[in-house]
PDB file of C-alpha atoms in Angstrom:
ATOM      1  CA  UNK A   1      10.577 -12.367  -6.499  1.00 61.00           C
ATOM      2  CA  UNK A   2      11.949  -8.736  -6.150  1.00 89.00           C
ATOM      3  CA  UNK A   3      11.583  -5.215  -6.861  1.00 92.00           C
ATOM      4  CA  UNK A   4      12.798  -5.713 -10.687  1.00 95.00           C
ATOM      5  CA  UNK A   5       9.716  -8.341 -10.940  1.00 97.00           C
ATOM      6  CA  UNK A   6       7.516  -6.889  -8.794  1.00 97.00           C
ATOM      7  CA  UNK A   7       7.860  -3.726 -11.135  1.00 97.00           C
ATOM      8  CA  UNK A   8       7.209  -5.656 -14.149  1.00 97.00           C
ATOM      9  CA  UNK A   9       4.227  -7.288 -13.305  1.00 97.00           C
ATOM     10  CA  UNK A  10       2.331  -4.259 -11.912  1.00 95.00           C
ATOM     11  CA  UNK A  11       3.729  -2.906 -15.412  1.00 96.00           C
ATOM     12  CA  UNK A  12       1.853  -5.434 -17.035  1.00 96.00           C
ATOM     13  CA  UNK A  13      -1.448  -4.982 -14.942  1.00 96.00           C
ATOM     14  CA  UNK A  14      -1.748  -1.841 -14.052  1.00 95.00           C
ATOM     15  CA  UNK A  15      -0.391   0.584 -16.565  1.00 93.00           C
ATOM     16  CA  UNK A  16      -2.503  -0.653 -19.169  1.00 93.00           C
ATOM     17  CA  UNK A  17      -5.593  -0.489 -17.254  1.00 90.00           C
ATOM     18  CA  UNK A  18      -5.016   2.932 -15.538  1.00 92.00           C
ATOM     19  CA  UNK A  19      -2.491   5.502 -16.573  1.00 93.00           C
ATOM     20  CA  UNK A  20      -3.185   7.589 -13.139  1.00 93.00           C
ATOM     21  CA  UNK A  21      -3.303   4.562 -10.991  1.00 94.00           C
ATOM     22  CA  UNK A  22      -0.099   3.549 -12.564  1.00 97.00           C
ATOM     23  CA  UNK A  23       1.317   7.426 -11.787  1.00 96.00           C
ATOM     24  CA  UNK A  24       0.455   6.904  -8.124  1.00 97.00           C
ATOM     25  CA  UNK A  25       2.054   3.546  -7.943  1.00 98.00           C
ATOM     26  CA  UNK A  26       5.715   5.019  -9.353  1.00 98.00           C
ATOM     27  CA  UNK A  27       5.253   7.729  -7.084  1.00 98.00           C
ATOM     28  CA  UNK A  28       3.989   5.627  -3.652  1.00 98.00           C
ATOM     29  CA  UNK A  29       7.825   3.706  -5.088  1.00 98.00           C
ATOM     30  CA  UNK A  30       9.494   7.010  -4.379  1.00 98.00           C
ATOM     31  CA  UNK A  31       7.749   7.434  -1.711  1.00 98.00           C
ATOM     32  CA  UNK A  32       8.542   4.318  -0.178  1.00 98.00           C
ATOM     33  CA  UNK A  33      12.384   4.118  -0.923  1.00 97.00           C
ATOM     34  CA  UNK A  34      12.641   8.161   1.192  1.00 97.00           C
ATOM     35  CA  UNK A  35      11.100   6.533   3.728  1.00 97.00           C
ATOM     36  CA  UNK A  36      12.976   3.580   4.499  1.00 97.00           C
ATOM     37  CA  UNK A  37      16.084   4.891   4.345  1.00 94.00           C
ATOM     38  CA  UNK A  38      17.892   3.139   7.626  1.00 93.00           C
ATOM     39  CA  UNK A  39      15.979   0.130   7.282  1.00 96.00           C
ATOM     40  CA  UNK A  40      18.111  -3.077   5.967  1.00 96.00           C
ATOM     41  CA  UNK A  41      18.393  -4.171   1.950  1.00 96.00           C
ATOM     42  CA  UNK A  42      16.052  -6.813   2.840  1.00 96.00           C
ATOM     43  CA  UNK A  43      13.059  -4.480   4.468  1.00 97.00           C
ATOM     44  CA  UNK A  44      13.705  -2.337   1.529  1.00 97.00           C
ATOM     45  CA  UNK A  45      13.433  -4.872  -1.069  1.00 97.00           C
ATOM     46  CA  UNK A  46      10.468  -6.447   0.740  1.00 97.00           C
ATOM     47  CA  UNK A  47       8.864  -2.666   1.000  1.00 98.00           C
ATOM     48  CA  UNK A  48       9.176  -1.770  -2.569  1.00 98.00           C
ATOM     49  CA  UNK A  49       8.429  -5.193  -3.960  1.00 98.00           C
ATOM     50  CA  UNK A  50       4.926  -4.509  -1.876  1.00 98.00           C
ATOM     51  CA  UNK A  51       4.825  -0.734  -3.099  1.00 98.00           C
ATOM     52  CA  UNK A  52       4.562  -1.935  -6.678  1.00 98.00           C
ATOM     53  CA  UNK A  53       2.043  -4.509  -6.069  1.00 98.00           C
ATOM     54  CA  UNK A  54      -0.535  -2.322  -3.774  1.00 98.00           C
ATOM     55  CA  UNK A  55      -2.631  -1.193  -6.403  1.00 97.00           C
ATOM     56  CA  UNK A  56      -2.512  -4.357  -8.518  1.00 97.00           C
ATOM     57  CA  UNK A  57      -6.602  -5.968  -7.340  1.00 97.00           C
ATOM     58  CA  UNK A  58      -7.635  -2.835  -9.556  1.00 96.00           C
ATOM     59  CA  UNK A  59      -6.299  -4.520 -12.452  1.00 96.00           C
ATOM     60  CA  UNK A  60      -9.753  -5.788 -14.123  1.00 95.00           C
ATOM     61  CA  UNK A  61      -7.727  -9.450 -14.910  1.00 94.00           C
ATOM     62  CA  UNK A  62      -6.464  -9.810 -11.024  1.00 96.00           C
ATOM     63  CA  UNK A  63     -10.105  -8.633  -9.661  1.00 95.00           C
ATOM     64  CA  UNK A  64     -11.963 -11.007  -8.450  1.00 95.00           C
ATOM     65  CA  UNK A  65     -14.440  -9.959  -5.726  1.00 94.00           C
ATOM     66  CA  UNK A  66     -14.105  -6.737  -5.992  1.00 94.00           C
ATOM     67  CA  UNK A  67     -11.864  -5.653  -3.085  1.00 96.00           C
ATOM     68  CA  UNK A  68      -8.470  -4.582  -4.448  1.00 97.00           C
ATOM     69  CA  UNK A  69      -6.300  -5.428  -1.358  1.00 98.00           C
ATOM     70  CA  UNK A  70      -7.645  -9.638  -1.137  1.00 98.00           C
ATOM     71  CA  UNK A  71      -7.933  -9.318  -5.001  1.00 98.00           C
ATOM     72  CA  UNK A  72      -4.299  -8.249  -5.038  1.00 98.00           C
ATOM     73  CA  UNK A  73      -2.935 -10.834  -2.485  1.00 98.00           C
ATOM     74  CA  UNK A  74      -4.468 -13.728  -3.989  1.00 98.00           C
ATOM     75  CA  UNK A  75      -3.561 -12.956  -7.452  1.00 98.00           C
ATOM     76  CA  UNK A  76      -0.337 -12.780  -6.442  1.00 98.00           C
ATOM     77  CA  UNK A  77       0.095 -16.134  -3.779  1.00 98.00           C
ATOM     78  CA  UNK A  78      -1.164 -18.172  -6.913  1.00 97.00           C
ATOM     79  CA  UNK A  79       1.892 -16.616  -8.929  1.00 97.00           C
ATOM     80  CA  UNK A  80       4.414 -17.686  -6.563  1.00 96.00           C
ATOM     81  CA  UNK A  81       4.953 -14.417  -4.550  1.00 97.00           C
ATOM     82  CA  UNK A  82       6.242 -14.855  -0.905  1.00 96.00           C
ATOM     83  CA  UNK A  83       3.792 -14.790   1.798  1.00 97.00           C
ATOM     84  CA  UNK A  84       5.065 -11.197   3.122  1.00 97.00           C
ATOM     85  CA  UNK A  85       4.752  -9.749   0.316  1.00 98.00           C
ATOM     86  CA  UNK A  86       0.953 -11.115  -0.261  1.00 98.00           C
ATOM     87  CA  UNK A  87       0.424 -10.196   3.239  1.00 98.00           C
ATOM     88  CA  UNK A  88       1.580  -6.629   3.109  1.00 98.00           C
ATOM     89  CA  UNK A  89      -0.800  -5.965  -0.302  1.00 98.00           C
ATOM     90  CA  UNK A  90      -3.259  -7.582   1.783  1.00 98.00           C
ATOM     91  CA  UNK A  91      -3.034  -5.516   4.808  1.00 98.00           C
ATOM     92  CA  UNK A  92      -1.644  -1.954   2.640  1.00 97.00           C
ATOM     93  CA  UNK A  93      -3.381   0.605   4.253  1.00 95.00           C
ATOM     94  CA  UNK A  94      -5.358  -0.445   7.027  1.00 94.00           C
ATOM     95  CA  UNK A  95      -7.226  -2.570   4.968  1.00 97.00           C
ATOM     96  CA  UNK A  96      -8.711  -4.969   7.412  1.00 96.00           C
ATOM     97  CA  UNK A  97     -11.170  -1.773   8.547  1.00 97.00           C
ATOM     98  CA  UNK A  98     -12.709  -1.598   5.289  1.00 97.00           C
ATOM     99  CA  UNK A  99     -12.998  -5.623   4.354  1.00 97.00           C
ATOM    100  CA  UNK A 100     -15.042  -5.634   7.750  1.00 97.00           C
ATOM    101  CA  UNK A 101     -17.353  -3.510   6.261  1.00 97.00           C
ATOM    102  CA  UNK A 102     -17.485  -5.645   3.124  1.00 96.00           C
ATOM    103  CA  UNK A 103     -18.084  -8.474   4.983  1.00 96.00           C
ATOM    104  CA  UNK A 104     -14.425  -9.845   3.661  1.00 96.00           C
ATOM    105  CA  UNK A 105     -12.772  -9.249   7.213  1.00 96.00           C
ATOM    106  CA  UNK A 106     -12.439 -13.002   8.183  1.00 97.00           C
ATOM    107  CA  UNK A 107     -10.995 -14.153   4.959  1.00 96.00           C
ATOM    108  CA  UNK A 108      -8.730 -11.037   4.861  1.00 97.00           C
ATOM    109  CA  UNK A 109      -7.234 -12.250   8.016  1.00 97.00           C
ATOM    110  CA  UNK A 110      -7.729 -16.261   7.817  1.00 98.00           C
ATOM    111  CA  UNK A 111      -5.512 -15.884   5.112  1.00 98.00           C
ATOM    112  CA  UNK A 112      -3.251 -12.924   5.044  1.00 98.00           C
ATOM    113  CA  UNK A 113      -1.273 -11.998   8.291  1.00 98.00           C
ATOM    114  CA  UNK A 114      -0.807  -8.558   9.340  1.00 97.00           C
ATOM    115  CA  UNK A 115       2.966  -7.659  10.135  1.00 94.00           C
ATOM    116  CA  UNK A 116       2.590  -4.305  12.153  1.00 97.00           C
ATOM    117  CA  UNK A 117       6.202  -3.073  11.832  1.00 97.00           C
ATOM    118  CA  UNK A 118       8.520  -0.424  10.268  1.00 97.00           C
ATOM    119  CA  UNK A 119       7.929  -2.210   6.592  1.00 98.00           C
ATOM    120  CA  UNK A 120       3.958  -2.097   6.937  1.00 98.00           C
ATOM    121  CA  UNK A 121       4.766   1.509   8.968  1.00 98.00           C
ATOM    122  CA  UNK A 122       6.288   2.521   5.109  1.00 98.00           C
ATOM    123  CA  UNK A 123       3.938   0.941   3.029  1.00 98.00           C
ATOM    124  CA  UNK A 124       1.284   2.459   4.817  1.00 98.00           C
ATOM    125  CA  UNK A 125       2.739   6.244   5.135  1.00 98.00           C
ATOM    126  CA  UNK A 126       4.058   5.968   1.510  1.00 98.00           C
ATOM    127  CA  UNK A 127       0.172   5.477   0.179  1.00 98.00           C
ATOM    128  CA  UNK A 128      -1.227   7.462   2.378  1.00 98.00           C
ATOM    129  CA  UNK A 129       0.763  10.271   1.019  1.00 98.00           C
ATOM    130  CA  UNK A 130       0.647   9.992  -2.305  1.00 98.00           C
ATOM    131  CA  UNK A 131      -2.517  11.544  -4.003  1.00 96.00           C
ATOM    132  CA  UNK A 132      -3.995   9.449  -7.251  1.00 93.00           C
ATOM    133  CA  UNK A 133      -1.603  11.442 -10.133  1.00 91.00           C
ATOM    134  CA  UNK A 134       1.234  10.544  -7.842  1.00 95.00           C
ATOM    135  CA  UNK A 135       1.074  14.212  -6.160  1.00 96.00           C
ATOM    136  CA  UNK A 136       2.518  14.253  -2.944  1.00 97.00           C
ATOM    137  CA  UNK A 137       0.287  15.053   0.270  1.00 97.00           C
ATOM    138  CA  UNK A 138      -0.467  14.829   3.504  1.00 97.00           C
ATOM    139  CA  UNK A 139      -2.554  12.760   5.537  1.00 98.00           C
ATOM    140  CA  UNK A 140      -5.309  14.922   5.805  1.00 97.00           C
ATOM    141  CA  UNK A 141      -4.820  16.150   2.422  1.00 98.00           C
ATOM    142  CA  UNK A 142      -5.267  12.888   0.929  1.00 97.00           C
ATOM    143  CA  UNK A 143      -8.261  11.865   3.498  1.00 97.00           C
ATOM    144  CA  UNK A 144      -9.622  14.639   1.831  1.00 97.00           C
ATOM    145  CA  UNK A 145      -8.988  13.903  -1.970  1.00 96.00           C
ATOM    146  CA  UNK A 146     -10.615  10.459  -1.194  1.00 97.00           C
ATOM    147  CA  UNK A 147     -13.737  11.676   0.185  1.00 97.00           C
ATOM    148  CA  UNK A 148     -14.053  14.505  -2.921  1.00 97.00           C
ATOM    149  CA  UNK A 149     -13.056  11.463  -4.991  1.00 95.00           C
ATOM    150  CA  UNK A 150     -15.627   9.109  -3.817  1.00 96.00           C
ATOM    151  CA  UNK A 151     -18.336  10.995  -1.938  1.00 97.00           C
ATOM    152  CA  UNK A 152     -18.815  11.651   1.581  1.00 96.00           C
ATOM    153  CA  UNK A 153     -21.486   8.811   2.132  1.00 97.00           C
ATOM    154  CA  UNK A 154     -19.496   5.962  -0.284  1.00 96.00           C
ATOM    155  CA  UNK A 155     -18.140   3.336   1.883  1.00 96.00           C
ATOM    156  CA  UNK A 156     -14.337   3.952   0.860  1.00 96.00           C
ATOM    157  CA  UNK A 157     -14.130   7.550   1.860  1.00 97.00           C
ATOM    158  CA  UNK A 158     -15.883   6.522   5.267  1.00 97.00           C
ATOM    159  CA  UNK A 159     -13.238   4.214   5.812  1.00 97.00           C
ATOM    160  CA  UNK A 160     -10.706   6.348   5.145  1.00 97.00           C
ATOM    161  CA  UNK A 161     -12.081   8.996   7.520  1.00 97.00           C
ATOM    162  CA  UNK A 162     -12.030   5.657  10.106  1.00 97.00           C
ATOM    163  CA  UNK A 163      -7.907   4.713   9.502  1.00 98.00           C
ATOM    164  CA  UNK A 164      -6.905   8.385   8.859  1.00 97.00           C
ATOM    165  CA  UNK A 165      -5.454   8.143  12.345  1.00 98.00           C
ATOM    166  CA  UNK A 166      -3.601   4.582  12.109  1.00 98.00           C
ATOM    167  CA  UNK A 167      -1.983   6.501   8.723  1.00 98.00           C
ATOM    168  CA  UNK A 168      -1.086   9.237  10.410  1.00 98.00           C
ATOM    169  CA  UNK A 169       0.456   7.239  13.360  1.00 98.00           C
ATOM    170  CA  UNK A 170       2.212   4.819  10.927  1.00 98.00           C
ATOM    171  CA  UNK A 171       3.784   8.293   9.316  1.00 98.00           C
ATOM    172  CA  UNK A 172       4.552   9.334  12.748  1.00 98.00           C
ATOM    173  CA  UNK A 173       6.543   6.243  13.638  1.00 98.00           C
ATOM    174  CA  UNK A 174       8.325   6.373  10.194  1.00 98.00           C
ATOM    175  CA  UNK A 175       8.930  10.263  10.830  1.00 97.00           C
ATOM    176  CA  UNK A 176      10.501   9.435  14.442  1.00 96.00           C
ATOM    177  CA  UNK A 177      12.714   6.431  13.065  1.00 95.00           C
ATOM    178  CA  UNK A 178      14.146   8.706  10.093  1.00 94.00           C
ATOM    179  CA  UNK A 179      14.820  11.326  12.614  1.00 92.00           C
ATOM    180  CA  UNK A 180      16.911   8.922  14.908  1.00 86.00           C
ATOM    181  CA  UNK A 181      18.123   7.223  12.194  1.00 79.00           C
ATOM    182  CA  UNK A 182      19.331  11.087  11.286  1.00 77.00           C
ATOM    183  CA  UNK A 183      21.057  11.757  14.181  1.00 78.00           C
ATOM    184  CA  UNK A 184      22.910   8.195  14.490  1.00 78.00           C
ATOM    185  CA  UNK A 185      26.669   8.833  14.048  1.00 74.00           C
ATOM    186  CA  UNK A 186      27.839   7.788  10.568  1.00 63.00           C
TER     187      UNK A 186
END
């Protein structure tokens, strides 16, 4: 299962439901593939594969219970997918903070594993800076198009006000290891 696939099946489930969602997954792709330059073929592959499958528990024929990251991850472990990439769409974006709240925390993490790490580190900075037309932005930016989007009091912008600093850390990290990466003799 790679990128090519990966692409292909968010293609199928995605696009059609939501042209804009579908904008912000090419662009969190872009995203993505800046930041982990450095990083080997295989992290790359993994990341991007992952980057074209975060969105995909939107899709109303992969929802299930209404929580886009599990909905995502289990739609895709009964298609085939590997286990890191289930686990990364599981776990895009701090989601464990927000399936707490939903009461979906223990079966978030009974059956997806979190893999803190430069891959999840890119995952995480690539969606968290990359507004919902595919714009880019910055943390804080996009903490603030969420809350606008949703409404202070909705449970999904107060979540994202919760994780803005884990997404700004997992930037942070990324930033540093492009930097070094940068400086690295060629």
């Amino acid at each position: 299962m790679d990128a090519t696939a990966a692409r292909a099946l968010g293609a199928l489930h995605v696009a059609p439901f939501s042209e804009r969602r579908w904008r912000h997954t090419v662009s969190v792709v872009r995203r993505a593939r800046d930041l982990s330059l450095g990083l080997s073929d295989e992290d790359r592959a993994l990341i991007e594969a992952a980057a074209w499958l975060h969105d995909l528990g939107y899709a109303p024929a992969v929802a299930a219970v209404g929580f886009h990251p599990l909905d995502g991850a289990r739609f895709l472990r009964t298609q085939g997918w590997r286990q890191d990439i289930c686990d990364l769409v599981a776990h895009h974006s701090c989601a464990d903070v927000e399936a707490d709240r939903r009461g979906a925390g223990e079966a978030l993490r009974e059956e997806f594993a979190d893999r803190p790490g430069p891959v999840r580190d890119v995952l995480w900075a690539a969606d968290a800076t990359t507004g919902p037309a595919g714009e880019r932005l910055s943390v804080d930016e996009r903490v603030r198009e969420v809350v606008s989007r949703y409404g202070a009091g909705s449970l999904v912008a107060k979540c994202m006000v919760a994780i803005a600093p884990q997404l700004a850390a997992a930037l942070a990290r990324v930033e540093v290891r492009l930097v070094h990466e940068a400086a690295q003799p060629t």
